[in-house]
Amino acid sequence: MPDEPDVSDTTATTATTATTATADPNCLFCRIVAGNVPSTQVYHDDDVIAFRDRNPQAPTHVLVIPRRHVAGINAPEAADGPMLAAMVRVANAVARAEGIAKSGFRLVWNVGPDAGQSVFHLHLHLLGGRPLGWPPG
Ligand code: 5GP
Ligand code: ZN
């Protein structure tokens, strides 16, 4: 990953990179990584992709995910550190590219039923472009 994630090419694209050996064929986001399910990508590199949420909850609602299948954020291991840092760096770069870095944004990991987690491939929500209520719903 370069020093600064390059989000200059934000044209809508569908992932075409081949799936990795760790992909789960039953996982929706693995299928998005593989390009088998279309998505509107705003960023990609060798490890991470970011694409617009299908059901946006704010003017900017982007999901940042690792290419490799990781079920969730509930069992992080020390070795996951670089991947998690890369995801956060990409989220910040996308926020800047979307013009919401100064107005503010929220990064969200949903874990389990009370948080409404519905997809079990690690993903970081980037939400912004409007005032976001607190406490969240
Ligand atoms: P979770 O609720 O698991 O934290 O977030 C899953 C997110 O994935 C939801 O915000 C949902 O709208 C989004 N999502 C589900 N299926 C698709 C899809 O096929 N394409 C895209 N772009 N987003 C999806
Ligand atoms: Zn997956």
PDB file of N, CA and C in Angstrom, residues 4 8 19 21 23 27-29 35 47 49 51 53 64 68 72 74 79-82 85 105 108 112 115 123 126 136:
ATOM      1  N   GLU A   4       0.241   7.110   0.843  1.00  0.00           N
ATOM      2  CA  GLU A   4      -1.058   7.770   0.869  1.00  0.00           C
ATOM      3  C   GLU A   4      -1.977   7.001  -0.062  1.00  0.00           C
ATOM      4  N   SER A   8      -7.726   8.982  -6.312  1.00  0.00           N
ATOM      5  CA  SER A   8      -7.992   9.954  -7.373  1.00  0.00           C
ATOM      6  C   SER A   8      -8.895   9.381  -8.455  1.00  0.00           C
ATOM      7  N   THR A  19     -10.375 -13.743  -7.324  1.00  0.00           N
ATOM      8  CA  THR A  19     -10.558 -14.052  -5.906  1.00  0.00           C
ATOM      9  C   THR A  19      -9.306 -14.720  -5.343  1.00  0.00           C
ATOM     10  N   ALA A  21      -7.215 -17.330  -2.591  1.00  0.00           N
ATOM     11  CA  ALA A  21      -7.399 -18.713  -2.151  1.00  0.00           C
ATOM     12  C   ALA A  21      -8.247 -18.781  -0.894  1.00  0.00           C
ATOM     13  N   ALA A  23     -10.933 -16.975  -0.313  1.00  0.00           N
ATOM     14  CA  ALA A  23     -12.290 -16.508  -0.529  1.00  0.00           C
ATOM     15  C   ALA A  23     -13.307 -17.581  -0.154  1.00  0.00           C
ATOM     16  N   CYS A  27     -19.781 -16.176   0.566  1.00  0.00           N
ATOM     17  CA  CYS A  27     -19.729 -14.862   1.205  1.00  0.00           C
ATOM     18  C   CYS A  27     -19.977 -13.764   0.172  1.00  0.00           C
ATOM     19  N   LEU A  28     -20.974 -12.919   0.443  1.00  0.00           N
ATOM     20  CA  LEU A  28     -21.334 -11.844  -0.488  1.00  0.00           C
ATOM     21  C   LEU A  28     -20.144 -10.932  -0.781  1.00  0.00           C
ATOM     22  N   PHE A  29     -19.402 -10.540   0.251  1.00  0.00           N
ATOM     23  CA  PHE A  29     -18.324  -9.584   0.020  1.00  0.00           C
ATOM     24  C   PHE A  29     -17.140 -10.248  -0.671  1.00  0.00           C
ATOM     25  N   GLY A  35     -15.554  -9.798  -8.138  1.00  0.00           N
ATOM     26  CA  GLY A  35     -16.214  -9.198  -9.286  1.00  0.00           C
ATOM     27  C   GLY A  35     -17.434  -9.962  -9.739  1.00  0.00           C
ATOM     28  N   ASP A  47      -4.714  -5.169  -1.080  1.00  0.00           N
ATOM     29  CA  ASP A  47      -5.215  -5.742   0.176  1.00  0.00           C
ATOM     30  C   ASP A  47      -6.630  -5.324   0.535  1.00  0.00           C
ATOM     31  N   ILE A  49     -10.392  -3.106  -0.584  1.00  0.00           N
ATOM     32  CA  ILE A  49     -11.230  -2.377  -1.533  1.00  0.00           C
ATOM     33  C   ILE A  49     -12.268  -1.566  -0.751  1.00  0.00           C
ATOM     34  N   PHE A  51     -16.153   0.360  -1.486  1.00  0.00           N
ATOM     35  CA  PHE A  51     -17.256   0.513  -2.442  1.00  0.00           C
ATOM     36  C   PHE A  51     -18.471   1.100  -1.733  1.00  0.00           C
ATOM     37  N   ASP A  53     -22.100   1.612  -0.245  1.00  0.00           N
ATOM     38  CA  ASP A  53     -23.118   0.736   0.319  1.00  0.00           C
ATOM     39  C   ASP A  53     -24.360   0.756  -0.580  1.00  0.00           C
ATOM     40  N   VAL A  64     -15.410  -0.333   3.598  1.00  0.00           N
ATOM     41  CA  VAL A  64     -13.994  -0.640   3.380  1.00  0.00           C
ATOM     42  C   VAL A  64     -13.771  -2.070   3.857  1.00  0.00           C
ATOM     43  N   ARG A  68      -9.124 -10.405   1.547  1.00  0.00           N
ATOM     44  CA  ARG A  68      -9.216 -11.782   2.056  1.00  0.00           C
ATOM     45  C   ARG A  68     -10.365 -11.888   3.042  1.00  0.00           C
ATOM     46  N   GLY A  72     -15.023 -11.031  10.983  1.00  0.00           N
ATOM     47  CA  GLY A  72     -15.490  -9.842  11.685  1.00  0.00           C
ATOM     48  C   GLY A  72     -14.382  -9.243  12.516  1.00  0.00           C
ATOM     49  N   ASN A  74     -14.484  -9.122  15.802  1.00  0.00           N
ATOM     50  CA  ASN A  74     -14.635  -9.598  17.176  1.00  0.00           C
ATOM     51  C   ASN A  74     -13.510 -10.506  17.657  1.00  0.00           C
ATOM     52  N   ALA A  79      -1.481 -10.223  14.362  1.00  0.00           N
ATOM     53  CA  ALA A  79      -1.057 -10.213  12.958  1.00  0.00           C
ATOM     54  C   ALA A  79      -2.022  -9.422  12.070  1.00  0.00           C
ATOM     55  N   ASP A  80      -3.229  -9.151  12.577  1.00  0.00           N
ATOM     56  CA  ASP A  80      -4.209  -8.385  11.793  1.00  0.00           C
ATOM     57  C   ASP A  80      -3.932  -6.882  11.835  1.00  0.00           C
ATOM     58  N   GLY A  81      -2.984  -6.463  12.672  1.00  0.00           N
ATOM     59  CA  GLY A  81      -2.740  -5.034  12.855  1.00  0.00           C
ATOM     60  C   GLY A  81      -2.537  -4.263  11.561  1.00  0.00           C
ATOM     61  N   PRO A  82      -1.623  -4.698  10.698  1.00  0.00           N
ATOM     62  CA  PRO A  82      -1.408  -3.943   9.456  1.00  0.00           C
ATOM     63  C   PRO A  82      -2.656  -3.863   8.585  1.00  0.00           C
ATOM     64  N   ALA A  85      -5.033  -1.344  10.181  1.00  0.00           N
ATOM     65  CA  ALA A  85      -4.526   0.014   9.963  1.00  0.00           C
ATOM     66  C   ALA A  85      -4.738   0.438   8.521  1.00  0.00           C
ATOM     67  N   PHE A 105     -17.069  12.761   9.959  1.00  0.00           N
ATOM     68  CA  PHE A 105     -17.612  11.474   9.497  1.00  0.00           C
ATOM     69  C   PHE A 105     -17.543  10.489  10.638  1.00  0.00           C
ATOM     70  N   VAL A 108     -17.606   2.930  11.552  1.00  0.00           N
ATOM     71  CA  VAL A 108     -18.413   2.008  12.358  1.00  0.00           C
ATOM     72  C   VAL A 108     -18.059   0.562  12.023  1.00  0.00           C
ATOM     73  N   GLY A 112     -22.368  -8.343  15.738  1.00  0.00           N
ATOM     74  CA  GLY A 112     -23.434  -9.136  16.323  1.00  0.00           C
ATOM     75  C   GLY A 112     -24.824  -8.557  16.144  1.00  0.00           C
ATOM     76  N   ALA A 115     -26.062  -4.894  17.129  1.00  0.00           N
ATOM     77  CA  ALA A 115     -25.511  -3.855  16.251  1.00  0.00           C
ATOM     78  C   ALA A 115     -26.011  -4.002  14.816  1.00  0.00           C
ATOM     79  N   HIS A 123     -15.925  -5.509   7.587  1.00  0.00           N
ATOM     80  CA  HIS A 123     -16.148  -4.273   6.829  1.00  0.00           C
ATOM     81  C   HIS A 123     -16.249  -3.105   7.797  1.00  0.00           C
ATOM     82  N   LEU A 126     -17.935   3.802   6.472  1.00  0.00           N
ATOM     83  CA  LEU A 126     -17.604   5.226   6.468  1.00  0.00           C
ATOM     84  C   LEU A 126     -18.885   5.980   6.156  1.00  0.00           C
ATOM     85  N   PRO A 136     -26.073   6.910  18.601  1.00  0.00           N
ATOM     86  CA  PRO A 136     -26.595   6.330  17.356  1.00  0.00           C
ATOM     87  C   PRO A 136     -27.817   5.467  17.651  1.00  0.00           C
TER      88      PRO A 136
END
